[in-house]
Coordinates of N, CA and C in Angstrom, one line a residue:
M24 N 0.5 -1.1 0.3 CA -0.2 -0.5 0.3 C 1.1 1.0 0.5
A25 N 1.3 2.2 -1.2 CA 1.4 3.3 -1.3 C 0.7 4.3 -0.3
A26 N 1.3 5.2 0.1 CA 1.5 6.2 1.1 C 0.7 7.5 0.0
P27 N -0.2 8.1 0.7 CA -1.3 9.2 0.4 C 0.0 10.4 -0.4
Q28 N 0.3 11.4 -1.4 CA 0.8 11.8 -1.7 C 1.3 12.9 -0.9
S29 N 0.0 12.8 -0.3 CA 0.2 14.7 0.7 C 0.7 14.5 2.0
R30 N 1.0 13.1 2.4 CA 1.5 12.4 3.1 C 3.3 12.7 2.5
L31 N 3.6 12.6 1.8 CA 4.6 12.6 1.9 C 5.4 13.4 1.5
L32 N 4.5 14.7 0.7 CA 4.9 15.9 0.0 C 5.5 16.4 1.9
E33 N 4.6 16.4 2.8 CA 4.6 16.3 4.2 C 5.8 16.2 4.7
L34 N 6.6 14.5 4.8 CA 8.1 14.0 4.5 C 8.8 15.4 4.2
L35 N 9.0 14.9 2.5 CA 9.9 15.6 2.2 C 9.3 17.4 2.8
K36 N 8.6 17.8 2.4 CA 9.2 19.6 3.3 C 9.4 19.3 4.6
S37 N 9.0 18.3 6.3 CA 10.3 18.0 7.1 C 11.7 18.1 6.9
Q38 N 12.1 17.0 5.8 CA 13.2 16.7 5.7 C 14.2 17.8 4.8
C39 N 13.3 18.5 4.6 CA 14.3 20.2 3.6 C 14.9 21.1 5.6
R40 N 13.3 20.6 6.6 CA 14.0 21.7 7.3 C 14.8 21.4 8.0
I41 N 14.8 19.7 8.2 CA 16.1 19.5 8.8 C 17.1 19.7 8.5
F42 N 17.1 19.4 6.9 CA 19.0 19.3 6.9 C 18.5 20.5 6.1
S43 N 18.2 21.6 6.3 CA 18.5 22.8 6.0 C 18.2 23.2 3.6
L44 N 17.8 22.3 3.5 CA 17.6 22.5 1.9 C 15.7 23.1 1.2
N45 N 16.2 23.5 0.1 CA 15.6 24.1 -0.1 C 14.5 23.1 -0.7
Y46 N 13.0 23.7 -0.8 CA 11.9 22.5 -0.6 C 11.0 23.3 -2.0
N47 N 11.3 22.3 -2.8 CA 10.8 22.7 -4.2 C 9.6 21.0 -4.5
P48 N 8.9 21.4 -4.3 CA 8.2 19.6 -5.0 C 7.6 20.3 -5.9
Q49 N 8.0 21.4 -7.0 CA 7.5 21.0 -9.5 C 8.6 20.9 -9.4
R50 N 9.9 20.7 -8.4 CA 11.7 20.3 -8.8 C 11.6 21.3 -9.8
L51 N 11.1 22.9 -10.2 CA 12.1 23.7 -11.0 C 13.6 24.1 -10.9
R52 N 13.9 24.4 -11.5 CA 15.4 24.8 -11.9 C 15.7 26.4 -11.1
L53 N 15.9 26.1 -10.5 CA 16.0 27.7 -9.3 C 17.5 27.8 -9.0
G54 N 18.4 26.6 -10.0 CA 20.4 27.7 -9.3 C 20.8 27.1 -8.2
N55 N 19.9 27.0 -7.3 CA 21.1 27.0 -6.0 C 21.5 25.4 -6.2
K56 N 22.5 25.5 -6.9 CA 23.3 24.2 -7.2 C 25.0 25.2 -7.4
I57 N 24.0 26.4 -8.5 CA 25.0 27.4 -8.1 C 25.0 27.9 -6.6
L58 N 24.1 28.7 -6.1 CA 24.5 29.5 -5.1 C 25.3 28.4 -3.6
R59 N 25.2 26.8 -4.0 CA 25.9 26.6 -3.1 C 27.6 26.4 -3.0
Q60 N 27.7 26.5 -4.0 CA 29.3 26.4 -4.6 C 29.7 28.1 -3.9
R61 N 31.2 27.6 -3.4 CA 32.2 28.4 -3.2 C 31.9 29.7 -3.7
L62 N 32.4 31.3 -3.0 CA 33.0 31.7 -4.7 C 33.8 32.5 -4.5
R63 N 34.3 32.8 -6.3 CA 35.3 33.0 -6.6 C 35.8 34.0 -7.0
G64 N 35.5 34.6 -5.8 CA 36.2 36.7 -5.9 C 37.7 36.4 -5.7
P65 N 37.5 35.6 -4.4 CA 39.3 35.4 -3.7 C 40.0 35.2 -4.3
A66 N 39.5 34.3 -4.9 CA 40.8 33.5 -6.0 C 40.5 33.8 -7.2
L67 N 39.8 34.6 -7.4 CA 40.6 35.5 -9.3 C 40.7 36.7 -8.4
A68 N 40.5 36.4 -7.6 CA 41.4 38.9 -7.0 C 42.8 38.5 -6.9
A69 N 43.2 37.5 -6.0 CA 44.9 36.3 -5.7 C 45.4 36.3 -7.1
W70 N 44.6 36.4 -8.1 CA 45.3 36.2 -9.0 C 46.0 37.2 -9.9
Y71 N 45.6 38.0 -9.8 CA 46.8 39.7 -10.0 C 46.5 40.0 -9.1
P72 N 48.5 40.8 -9.8 CA 49.0 41.4 -8.5 C 48.3 42.9 -8.5
R73 N 49.3 43.0 -7.4 CA 48.0 44.0 -6.7 C 49.2 45.3 -7.5
K74 N 48.9 45.9 -6.6 CA 49.1 47.8 -7.7 C 49.5 48.3 -7.1
T75 N 51.1 48.3 -8.4 CA 52.4 49.4 -7.7 C 52.3 50.9 -8.0
V76 N 52.5 51.6 -7.4 CA 52.7 53.2 -7.5 C 53.7 53.1 -8.5
S77 N 53.0 54.3 -9.7 CA 52.9 53.9 -11.3 C 53.6 55.7 -11.3
F78 N 53.7 55.6 -11.7 CA 54.8 57.3 -12.3 C 53.8 58.1 -11.8
R79 N 52.7 58.5 -12.8 CA 52.1 59.0 -12.7 C 51.7 59.1 -10.8
D80 N 51.4 58.8 -10.5 CA 50.6 58.6 -8.7 C 52.3 59.4 -8.2
L81 N 54.1 59.0 -8.6 CA 55.2 60.7 -8.5 C 54.5 61.3 -8.2
Q82 N 53.8 61.7 -10.3 CA 53.4 63.5 -10.1 C 53.2 63.8 -9.7
E83 N 51.5 63.2 -9.3 CA 51.1 64.1 -8.5 C 51.3 64.3 -6.6
T84 N 52.1 63.3 -6.5 CA 52.4 63.3 -5.0 C 53.4 64.9 -4.9
Y85 N 54.5 65.2 -5.6 CA 55.5 66.1 -5.7 C 55.2 67.1 -6.6
K86 N 53.8 66.7 -7.6 CA 53.0 68.5 -7.7 C 52.9 69.9 -7.0
P87 N 52.6 69.4 -5.0 CA 52.0 70.2 -4.6 C 53.4 71.1 -4.5
L88 N 54.3 70.6 -3.7 CA 56.1 71.1 -4.2 C 56.7 71.3 -4.4
G89 N 55.5 71.8 -5.8 CA 56.3 72.4 -6.9 C 57.6 71.7 -7.5
L90 N 58.0 69.9 -8.0 CA 59.0 69.8 -8.4 C 58.6 69.7 -10.0
T91 N 59.2 69.6 -10.4 CA 58.4 68.9 -11.6 C 59.1 68.0 -12.7
T92 N 58.1 67.3 -12.6 CA 58.6 65.3 -13.4 C 58.6 65.1 -14.9
F93 N 59.4 65.2 -16.0 CA 59.2 64.5 -17.3 C 59.5 62.5 -17.0
D94 N 58.1 62.9 -17.3 CA 57.7 61.1 -18.1 C 58.2 60.3 -19.2
E95 N 59.1 60.6 -19.4 CA 60.0 60.2 -21.7 C 58.6 59.5 -22.0
A96 N 58.0 57.9 -21.1 CA 56.7 56.9 -22.3 C 56.1 58.7 -21.6
E97 N 55.4 58.5 -21.0 CA 53.9 59.8 -21.5 C 54.2 60.6 -23.5
D98 N 55.8 61.2 -22.7 CA 56.0 62.3 -23.7 C 55.3 61.4 -25.6
D99 N 56.7 60.5 -25.6 CA 55.8 59.6 -26.7 C 55.3 59.6 -26.8
R100 N 54.0 58.5 -26.2 CA 53.0 58.8 -26.6 C 52.6 59.9 -27.6
E101 N 52.3 60.8 -25.7 CA 51.9 62.0 -26.9 C 52.6 62.5 -28.2
E102 N 54.1 62.7 -28.7 CA 54.0 62.5 -30.0 C 53.9 61.3 -30.9
A103 N 53.5 59.8 -30.9 CA 52.6 59.8 -31.8 C 51.5 59.7 -31.7
I104 N 50.2 60.4 -30.9 CA 49.1 60.9 -31.8 C 49.5 62.0 -31.9
Q105 N 50.9 62.6 -31.5 CA 50.3 63.6 -33.0 C 50.4 63.8 -34.4
I106 N 51.4 62.2 -34.5 CA 52.2 62.1 -35.5 C 50.7 61.6 -36.0
A107 N 49.9 61.0 -35.5 CA 48.8 59.8 -36.3 C 47.9 61.3 -36.6
K108 N 47.3 62.1 -36.6 CA 46.4 63.0 -36.0 C 47.5 63.3 -37.6
L109 N 48.4 64.6 -37.9 CA 48.6 65.1 -39.1 C 48.6 63.5 -39.9
R110 N 48.9 62.5 -40.0 CA 48.8 61.9 -41.0 C 47.0 62.2 -41.1
G111 N 46.4 62.2 -40.6 CA 45.1 61.5 -41.1 C 44.0 60.4 -40.3
K112 N 45.0 60.1 -39.8 CA 44.6 59.1 -38.5 C 44.2 58.8 -36.9
G113 N 44.4 60.1 -37.1 CA 43.7 60.2 -35.5 C 42.5 59.5 -34.8
R114 N 41.6 60.7 -33.9 CA 40.8 59.9 -33.4 C 39.5 60.9 -33.7
P115 N 38.4 59.8 -34.0 CA 37.4 62.0 -34.7 C 37.0 62.4 -34.0
K116 N 36.3 63.9 -34.6 CA 36.0 64.2 -33.7 C 34.4 63.9 -33.2
K117 N 34.2 64.0 -31.4 CA 32.4 64.2 -31.4 C 31.4 64.4 -32.3
K118 N 30.8 63.7 -32.6 CA 29.7 64.1 -32.7 C 28.7 65.0 -32.4
R119 N 28.6 66.0 -33.3 CA 28.1 67.2 -32.7 C 26.2 67.1 -32.2
T120 N 25.8 67.4 -31.5 CA 24.1 67.1 -31.6 C 23.1 68.4 -32.2
A121 N 22.8 68.2 -32.4 CA 21.5 70.0 -32.7 C 21.2 70.5 -31.6
A122 N 21.7 70.3 -29.8 CA 22.0 71.8 -28.6 C 23.2 72.3 -28.7
E123 N 24.0 71.1 -29.0 CA 25.5 71.0 -29.2 C 25.0 73.0 -30.1
S124 N 24.6 72.5 -31.7 CA 25.1 73.0 -32.5 C 24.8 74.9 -31.6
R125 N 23.6 74.5 -31.4 CA 22.6 75.6 -30.9 C 23.0 76.4 -30.0
T126 N 23.6 76.2 -29.1 CA 24.6 76.0 -28.2 C 26.2 76.5 -28.4
A127 N 26.9 76.8 -29.7 CA 27.4 76.9 -29.4 C 27.9 78.4 -30.4
K128 N 25.9 77.9 -31.8 CA 26.1 79.6 -32.2 C 26.0 80.9 -31.3
K129 N 25.1 80.7 -29.8 CA 24.4 81.3 -29.3 C 26.2 82.0 -28.6
K130 N 26.9 81.7 -28.2 CA 28.0 82.0 -27.9 C 28.8 82.8 -29.0
K131 N 29.0 82.7 -30.0 CA 29.9 83.6 -31.0 C 28.8 85.1 -30.7

């Protein structure tokens, strides 16, 4: 003799409560398998090296003291951008909207 369906559902409900499981009699896909897994954030964050001090950080530190610094890599980058612009390979100009063009005409 089989037990009635309601009795089996009650048993399943109490079993879930005892073992801290989710009661899901319709067997819907709720993603609990993913939520039970360990978080990957700390492992992923530990993979990348910590941020070190850059030349720009040093420039910002010494700027209030009146000390001037020279970043050769930044200077080379700006020079390469200027050369590309002269050849017509630079960044395109921003598209102007109708509102911007009206305000530009009013300022003139």
